[in-house]
Amino acid sequence: LGYRPNNLARNLASRRTMTLGVMINDLHNPFFAEAVDGIEARAEEAGYQLLLATERGGRPGPAGAIETFLRFRVDGLILTGPRLPAAEIRAAAKSCPTVLLGRTIRNPDVDTVNNDERVGARLAVQHLVDLGHRRIAHIDGGEGAGGPPRRAGYERAMREFGLEQSIQVVDGDFTEESGVAGANRLLATENRPSAIFAANDLTAAGTLDRAEDLGLRVPEDLSIVGYDNTAIAAMHHMSLTTINQPREEMGRTAVDLLLERLDNHRSAAVRHVVTPSLVTRASTGRPTRQPATTL
């Protein structure tokens, strides 16, 4: 008969809006899109709908988006890899149950879901060392969520394997452009690295693209490892060795943590950490003798 239930009236009775606010760090990064797949699936199972907002590259406005979420009376917030100052996150958590996905913060009002970044970085370095690489460079993620611990994990692993003198870090920002720029800096030298560990799959894609432009064969002349194991890593023309963190599972867990606070009135913070794993594909191999010429 065309009747539609009035959700506003229904929610007034339950004192819930049955909506969750989800802030996405960067829609161009498939990691966040794939995490939202898990958030959406679990929210739908629990009868919740999503309101979405984006935070692109640290541009102004995310705090305003959170304020909009709160004005819509969302029942919970999930912030994926936010660049927001910790003080603003804590302030939001005072008004609404909040979960961070892909960033760590110490606060009793905020739950977190992360993978062990340092373990993941060590897996990448160990894989390359086991193949025989010694000159292993890192294009990092800057100060973005996950960037500092992945960089620290790389440096610690290099020292652990006796390669402290070969530590080489180039600034990046989790984008393809930073992969291209980082590859330009690292590969245009006589003593170029035989392997590059990129902070994420997008950076690795930019590195791969630039290496091919320079006429380098991957993996014969250069091995490349990414991080996240997003859909692009498995594409045949990429076939990227990478570190897997289960994006959809992490998204579902974020919703479960919100539901625990909403339904069970849990007050203590939960720090949920998943263990990453190495996924080996065609972008890594044993190093070959490198030419002593500058590209």
mmCIF file of C-alpha atoms in Angstrom, residues 13-282:
data_model
loop_
_atom_site.group_PDB
_atom_site.id
_atom_site.type_symbol
_atom_site.label_atom_id
_atom_site.label_comp_id
_atom_site.label_asym_id
_atom_site.label_seq_id
_atom_site.Cartn_x
_atom_site.Cartn_y
_atom_site.Cartn_z
ATOM 1 C CA ALA A 13 10.747 5.741 21.442
ATOM 2 C CA SER A 14 13.996 3.732 21.584
ATOM 3 C CA ARG A 15 16.182 6.798 22.261
ATOM 4 C CA ARG A 16 18.469 5.663 19.476
ATOM 5 C CA THR A 17 18.808 6.889 15.905
ATOM 6 C CA MET A 18 20.184 3.515 14.704
ATOM 7 C CA THR A 19 22.860 5.364 12.753
ATOM 8 C CA LEU A 20 26.643 5.310 12.988
ATOM 9 C CA GLY A 21 28.914 8.101 11.785
ATOM 10 C CA VAL A 22 31.936 6.883 9.800
ATOM 11 C CA MET A 23 34.792 9.211 8.878
ATOM 12 C CA ILE A 24 37.044 7.947 6.079
ATOM 13 C CA ASN A 25 40.596 9.239 5.946
ATOM 14 C CA ASP A 26 40.938 9.048 2.154
ATOM 15 C CA LEU A 27 38.466 7.588 -0.344
ATOM 16 C CA HIS A 28 41.296 7.263 -2.866
ATOM 17 C CA ASN A 29 43.001 4.704 -0.629
ATOM 18 C CA PRO A 30 41.367 1.289 -1.146
ATOM 19 C CA PHE A 31 42.305 0.212 2.386
ATOM 20 C CA PHE A 32 39.649 2.495 3.837
ATOM 21 C CA ALA A 33 37.024 1.561 1.252
ATOM 22 C CA GLU A 34 37.554 -2.131 2.014
ATOM 23 C CA ALA A 35 37.393 -1.492 5.769
ATOM 24 C CA VAL A 36 34.073 0.320 5.258
ATOM 25 C CA ASP A 37 32.772 -2.796 3.477
ATOM 26 C CA GLY A 38 33.170 -4.633 6.778
ATOM 27 C CA ILE A 39 31.682 -1.759 8.777
ATOM 28 C CA GLU A 40 28.642 -1.577 6.519
ATOM 29 C CA ALA A 41 28.041 -5.334 6.518
ATOM 30 C CA ARG A 42 28.177 -5.626 10.320
ATOM 31 C CA ALA A 43 26.120 -2.467 10.842
ATOM 32 C CA GLU A 44 23.405 -3.779 8.536
ATOM 33 C CA GLU A 45 23.312 -7.069 10.443
ATOM 34 C CA ALA A 46 22.762 -5.103 13.647
ATOM 35 C CA GLY A 47 20.073 -2.879 12.114
ATOM 36 C CA TYR A 48 22.175 0.274 11.822
ATOM 37 C CA GLN A 49 22.645 2.667 8.925
ATOM 38 C CA LEU A 50 25.770 4.706 8.154
ATOM 39 C CA LEU A 51 26.460 8.375 7.693
ATOM 40 C CA LEU A 52 29.760 8.906 5.845
ATOM 41 C CA ALA A 53 32.212 11.794 5.716
ATOM 42 C CA THR A 54 35.736 12.001 4.318
ATOM 43 C CA GLU A 55 38.997 13.431 5.568
ATOM 44 C CA ARG A 56 41.200 13.922 2.508
ATOM 45 C CA GLY A 57 44.908 14.462 3.137
ATOM 46 C CA GLY A 58 44.445 16.410 6.374
ATOM 47 C CA ARG A 59 42.458 19.211 4.742
ATOM 48 C CA PRO A 60 40.375 21.441 7.038
ATOM 49 C CA GLY A 61 36.887 20.286 7.895
ATOM 50 C CA PRO A 62 36.929 16.902 9.666
ATOM 51 C CA ALA A 63 36.093 18.396 13.046
ATOM 52 C CA GLY A 64 33.101 20.046 11.394
ATOM 53 C CA ALA A 65 32.044 16.682 10.014
ATOM 54 C CA ILE A 66 32.177 15.146 13.483
ATOM 55 C CA GLU A 67 30.063 18.011 14.770
ATOM 56 C CA THR A 68 27.550 17.249 12.007
ATOM 57 C CA PHE A 69 27.493 13.590 13.064
ATOM 58 C CA LEU A 70 26.777 14.618 16.630
ATOM 59 C CA ARG A 71 23.993 16.984 15.548
ATOM 60 C CA PHE A 72 22.376 14.067 13.749
ATOM 61 C CA ARG A 73 22.564 12.216 17.069
ATOM 62 C CA VAL A 74 24.479 9.217 15.713
ATOM 63 C CA ASP A 75 24.743 6.388 18.224
ATOM 64 C CA GLY A 76 28.467 5.855 17.625
ATOM 65 C CA LEU A 77 31.494 7.117 15.703
ATOM 66 C CA ILE A 78 34.082 5.145 13.740
ATOM 67 C CA LEU A 79 37.080 7.196 12.644
ATOM 68 C CA THR A 80 39.321 5.416 10.118
ATOM 69 C CA GLY A 81 42.941 6.558 10.221
ATOM 70 C CA PRO A 82 42.041 10.108 11.291
ATOM 71 C CA ARG A 83 44.601 12.921 11.278
ATOM 72 C CA LEU A 84 42.575 14.861 13.842
ATOM 73 C CA PRO A 85 44.413 16.088 16.958
ATOM 74 C CA ALA A 86 44.007 13.698 19.865
ATOM 75 C CA ALA A 87 42.249 16.391 21.901
ATOM 76 C CA GLU A 88 39.446 16.643 19.326
ATOM 77 C CA ILE A 89 39.008 12.881 19.270
ATOM 78 C CA ARG A 90 38.792 12.773 23.059
ATOM 79 C CA ALA A 91 36.238 15.578 23.038
ATOM 80 C CA ALA A 92 34.055 13.703 20.526
ATOM 81 C CA ALA A 93 34.299 10.517 22.610
ATOM 82 C CA LYS A 94 32.882 12.379 25.602
ATOM 83 C CA SER A 95 29.664 12.864 23.636
ATOM 84 C CA CYS A 96 29.440 9.584 21.748
ATOM 85 C CA PRO A 97 31.010 6.088 21.806
ATOM 86 C CA THR A 98 34.026 6.262 19.503
ATOM 87 C CA VAL A 99 36.265 3.699 17.809
ATOM 88 C CA LEU A 100 39.491 4.454 15.944
ATOM 89 C CA LEU A 101 40.409 2.091 13.129
ATOM 90 C CA GLY A 102 44.028 2.295 12.013
ATOM 91 C CA ARG A 103 45.243 4.677 14.721
ATOM 92 C CA THR A 104 46.179 4.301 18.359
ATOM 93 C CA ILE A 105 45.244 6.670 21.158
ATOM 94 C CA ARG A 106 45.359 6.207 24.923
ATOM 95 C CA ASN A 107 42.006 7.211 26.340
ATOM 96 C CA PRO A 108 39.431 5.264 28.402
ATOM 97 C CA ASP A 109 36.586 6.588 26.242
ATOM 98 C CA VAL A 110 38.086 5.461 22.916
ATOM 99 C CA ASP A 111 38.378 1.908 21.570
ATOM 100 C CA THR A 112 40.942 1.107 18.862
ATOM 101 C CA VAL A 113 41.317 -1.511 16.128
ATOM 102 C CA ASN A 114 44.751 -1.902 14.568
ATOM 103 C CA ASN A 115 47.194 -4.347 13.120
ATOM 104 C CA ASP A 116 50.673 -4.670 14.653
ATOM 105 C CA GLU A 117 52.504 -2.253 12.350
ATOM 106 C CA ARG A 118 55.977 -3.037 13.687
ATOM 107 C CA VAL A 119 55.464 -6.763 13.211
ATOM 108 C CA GLY A 120 54.247 -6.140 9.665
ATOM 109 C CA ALA A 121 57.300 -4.030 8.832
ATOM 110 C CA ARG A 122 59.582 -6.717 10.222
ATOM 111 C CA LEU A 123 57.888 -9.338 8.052
ATOM 112 C CA ALA A 124 58.607 -7.205 4.994
ATOM 113 C CA VAL A 125 62.266 -6.703 5.873
ATOM 114 C CA GLN A 126 62.791 -10.345 6.851
ATOM 115 C CA HIS A 127 61.286 -11.525 3.559
ATOM 116 C CA LEU A 128 63.701 -9.339 1.593
ATOM 117 C CA VAL A 129 66.682 -10.353 3.739
ATOM 118 C CA ASP A 130 65.817 -14.031 3.256
ATOM 119 C CA LEU A 131 65.896 -13.439 -0.501
ATOM 120 C CA GLY A 132 69.422 -12.024 -0.185
ATOM 121 C CA HIS A 133 68.766 -8.285 -0.205
ATOM 122 C CA ARG A 134 70.958 -6.006 1.888
ATOM 123 C CA ARG A 135 70.309 -2.546 0.465
ATOM 124 C CA ILE A 136 66.670 -2.198 1.517
ATOM 125 C CA ALA A 137 65.116 1.280 1.517
ATOM 126 C CA HIS A 138 61.788 2.482 2.912
ATOM 127 C CA ILE A 139 59.349 5.055 1.517
ATOM 128 C CA ASP A 140 57.387 5.967 4.606
ATOM 129 C CA GLY A 141 53.881 7.264 5.277
ATOM 130 C CA GLY A 142 54.937 10.494 6.946
ATOM 131 C CA GLU A 143 52.942 11.321 10.056
ATOM 132 C CA GLY A 144 49.787 9.638 8.741
ATOM 133 C CA ALA A 145 48.203 6.950 10.921
ATOM 134 C CA GLY A 146 50.413 3.867 10.732
ATOM 135 C CA GLY A 147 53.344 5.742 9.183
ATOM 136 C CA PRO A 148 55.593 6.210 12.242
ATOM 137 C CA PRO A 149 55.253 2.641 13.620
ATOM 138 C CA ARG A 150 55.902 1.100 10.185
ATOM 139 C CA ARG A 151 59.002 3.264 9.824
ATOM 140 C CA ALA A 152 60.124 2.311 13.336
ATOM 141 C CA GLY A 153 59.517 -1.359 12.571
ATOM 142 C CA TYR A 154 61.613 -1.128 9.410
ATOM 143 C CA GLU A 155 64.507 0.565 11.211
ATOM 144 C CA ARG A 156 64.417 -1.889 14.112
ATOM 145 C CA ALA A 157 64.367 -4.877 11.744
ATOM 146 C CA MET A 158 67.281 -3.509 9.733
ATOM 147 C CA ARG A 159 69.329 -3.165 12.931
ATOM 148 C CA GLU A 160 68.257 -6.650 14.043
ATOM 149 C CA PHE A 161 69.590 -8.145 10.791
ATOM 150 C CA GLY A 162 72.862 -6.238 11.015
ATOM 151 C CA LEU A 163 71.958 -3.775 8.270
ATOM 152 C CA GLU A 164 71.998 -0.549 10.278
ATOM 153 C CA GLN A 165 74.423 1.067 7.808
ATOM 154 C CA SER A 166 71.958 0.420 4.985
ATOM 155 C CA ILE A 167 68.971 2.125 6.613
ATOM 156 C CA GLN A 168 67.529 4.610 4.133
ATOM 157 C CA VAL A 169 64.166 6.324 4.640
ATOM 158 C CA VAL A 170 62.489 8.646 2.124
ATOM 159 C CA ASP A 171 59.523 10.789 3.132
ATOM 160 C CA GLY A 172 56.116 9.848 1.743
ATOM 161 C CA ASP A 173 52.427 10.258 2.505
ATOM 162 C CA PHE A 174 50.669 6.986 1.571
ATOM 163 C CA THR A 175 49.965 8.136 -2.017
ATOM 164 C CA GLU A 176 51.027 6.946 -5.473
ATOM 165 C CA GLU A 177 52.657 10.329 -6.020
ATOM 166 C CA SER A 178 54.916 9.825 -3.009
ATOM 167 C CA GLY A 179 55.887 6.435 -4.419
ATOM 168 C CA VAL A 180 56.935 8.031 -7.697
ATOM 169 C CA ALA A 181 58.836 10.813 -5.926
ATOM 170 C CA GLY A 182 60.489 8.392 -3.513
ATOM 171 C CA ALA A 183 61.523 6.074 -6.327
ATOM 172 C CA ASN A 184 63.046 9.030 -8.198
ATOM 173 C CA ARG A 185 65.204 9.860 -5.190
ATOM 174 C CA LEU A 186 66.221 6.287 -4.426
ATOM 175 C CA LEU A 187 66.821 4.954 -7.927
ATOM 176 C CA ALA A 188 68.674 7.896 -9.462
ATOM 177 C CA THR A 189 71.869 7.051 -7.544
ATOM 178 C CA GLU A 190 74.827 4.831 -8.325
ATOM 179 C CA ASN A 191 74.409 2.782 -5.168
ATOM 180 C CA ARG A 192 70.664 2.375 -5.510
ATOM 181 C CA PRO A 193 68.788 -0.104 -3.280
ATOM 182 C CA SER A 194 67.989 -3.571 -4.544
ATOM 183 C CA ALA A 195 64.649 -3.534 -2.691
ATOM 184 C CA ILE A 196 62.102 -0.967 -1.511
ATOM 185 C CA PHE A 197 59.572 -1.462 1.272
ATOM 186 C CA ALA A 198 56.726 0.981 0.666
ATOM 187 C CA ALA A 199 54.460 2.193 3.479
ATOM 188 C CA ASN A 200 51.303 1.019 1.685
ATOM 189 C CA ASP A 201 50.111 -0.492 -1.584
ATOM 190 C CA LEU A 202 49.428 2.877 -3.209
ATOM 191 C CA THR A 203 52.993 4.002 -2.546
ATOM 192 C CA ALA A 204 54.235 0.658 -3.838
ATOM 193 C CA ALA A 205 52.180 1.126 -7.019
ATOM 194 C CA GLY A 206 53.816 4.505 -7.641
ATOM 195 C CA THR A 207 57.241 2.964 -6.991
ATOM 196 C CA LEU A 208 56.543 0.153 -9.435
ATOM 197 C CA ASP A 209 55.349 2.571 -12.083
ATOM 198 C CA ARG A 210 58.465 4.744 -11.819
ATOM 199 C CA ALA A 211 60.813 1.748 -11.780
ATOM 200 C CA GLU A 212 59.316 0.505 -15.036
ATOM 201 C CA ASP A 213 59.630 3.989 -16.569
ATOM 202 C CA LEU A 214 63.348 3.868 -15.728
ATOM 203 C CA GLY A 215 63.686 0.534 -17.506
ATOM 204 C CA LEU A 216 64.177 -1.526 -14.362
ATOM 205 C CA ARG A 217 62.845 -5.053 -14.247
ATOM 206 C CA VAL A 218 60.774 -6.050 -11.232
ATOM 207 C CA PRO A 219 61.841 -8.168 -9.412
ATOM 208 C CA GLU A 220 65.100 -8.887 -11.288
ATOM 209 C CA ASP A 221 66.530 -5.368 -10.828
ATOM 210 C CA LEU A 222 64.333 -4.157 -7.983
ATOM 211 C CA SER A 223 62.080 -5.899 -5.468
ATOM 212 C CA ILE A 224 59.089 -4.017 -4.062
ATOM 213 C CA VAL A 225 56.961 -4.776 -0.985
ATOM 214 C CA GLY A 226 53.758 -2.908 -0.117
ATOM 215 C CA TYR A 227 51.458 -2.894 2.890
ATOM 216 C CA ASP A 228 47.700 -3.551 3.330
ATOM 217 C CA ASN A 229 47.049 -6.252 0.691
ATOM 218 C CA THR A 230 44.312 -4.194 -0.950
ATOM 219 C CA ALA A 231 42.592 -5.333 -4.136
ATOM 220 C CA ILE A 232 45.103 -3.532 -6.361
ATOM 221 C CA ALA A 233 47.955 -5.652 -4.971
ATOM 222 C CA ALA A 234 46.410 -8.826 -6.375
ATOM 223 C CA MET A 235 45.871 -7.461 -9.894
ATOM 224 C CA HIS A 236 47.927 -9.484 -12.362
ATOM 225 C CA HIS A 237 49.884 -6.571 -13.783
ATOM 226 C CA MET A 238 50.787 -5.512 -10.219
ATOM 227 C CA SER A 239 51.170 -8.893 -8.473
ATOM 228 C CA LEU A 240 52.514 -7.072 -5.447
ATOM 229 C CA THR A 241 54.127 -8.755 -2.481
ATOM 230 C CA THR A 242 52.559 -7.047 0.505
ATOM 231 C CA ILE A 243 51.658 -7.220 4.175
ATOM 232 C CA ASN A 244 48.078 -8.260 4.788
ATOM 233 C CA GLN A 245 45.877 -6.681 7.401
ATOM 234 C CA PRO A 246 42.282 -7.982 7.309
ATOM 235 C CA ARG A 247 40.429 -4.791 6.393
ATOM 236 C CA GLU A 248 36.864 -6.109 6.423
ATOM 237 C CA GLU A 249 37.404 -8.041 9.653
ATOM 238 C CA MET A 250 38.775 -4.891 11.279
ATOM 239 C CA GLY A 251 35.717 -2.936 10.101
ATOM 240 C CA ARG A 252 33.354 -5.506 11.558
ATOM 241 C CA THR A 253 35.279 -5.497 14.834
ATOM 242 C CA ALA A 254 34.949 -1.705 15.054
ATOM 243 C CA VAL A 255 31.158 -2.007 14.894
ATOM 244 C CA ASP A 256 31.174 -4.801 17.490
ATOM 245 C CA LEU A 257 33.118 -2.585 19.893
ATOM 246 C CA LEU A 258 30.537 0.184 19.501
ATOM 247 C CA LEU A 259 27.713 -2.273 20.104
ATOM 248 C CA GLU A 260 29.417 -3.481 23.290
ATOM 249 C CA ARG A 261 29.437 0.049 24.645
ATOM 250 C CA LEU A 262 25.869 0.733 23.528
ATOM 251 C CA ASP A 263 24.280 -2.539 24.605
ATOM 252 C CA ASN A 264 26.448 -3.657 27.500
ATOM 253 C CA HIS A 265 27.460 -0.232 28.796
ATOM 254 C CA ARG A 266 31.126 -1.186 28.793
ATOM 255 C CA SER A 267 33.312 1.718 29.968
ATOM 256 C CA ALA A 268 36.863 0.334 29.841
ATOM 257 C CA ALA A 269 38.760 0.914 26.588
ATOM 258 C CA VAL A 270 39.564 -2.045 24.317
ATOM 259 C CA ARG A 271 42.768 -2.119 22.244
ATOM 260 C CA HIS A 272 42.117 -4.728 19.574
ATOM 261 C CA VAL A 273 45.263 -5.683 17.644
ATOM 262 C CA VAL A 274 45.342 -8.161 14.759
ATOM 263 C CA THR A 275 48.496 -9.899 13.579
ATOM 264 C CA PRO A 276 49.529 -9.071 9.991
ATOM 265 C CA SER A 277 50.866 -11.656 7.563
ATOM 266 C CA LEU A 278 53.067 -11.694 4.482
ATOM 267 C CA VAL A 279 51.505 -12.303 1.067
ATOM 268 C CA THR A 280 54.187 -13.208 -1.496
ATOM 269 C CA ARG A 281 53.625 -12.385 -5.156
ATOM 270 C CA ALA A 282 55.749 -11.582 -8.197
#
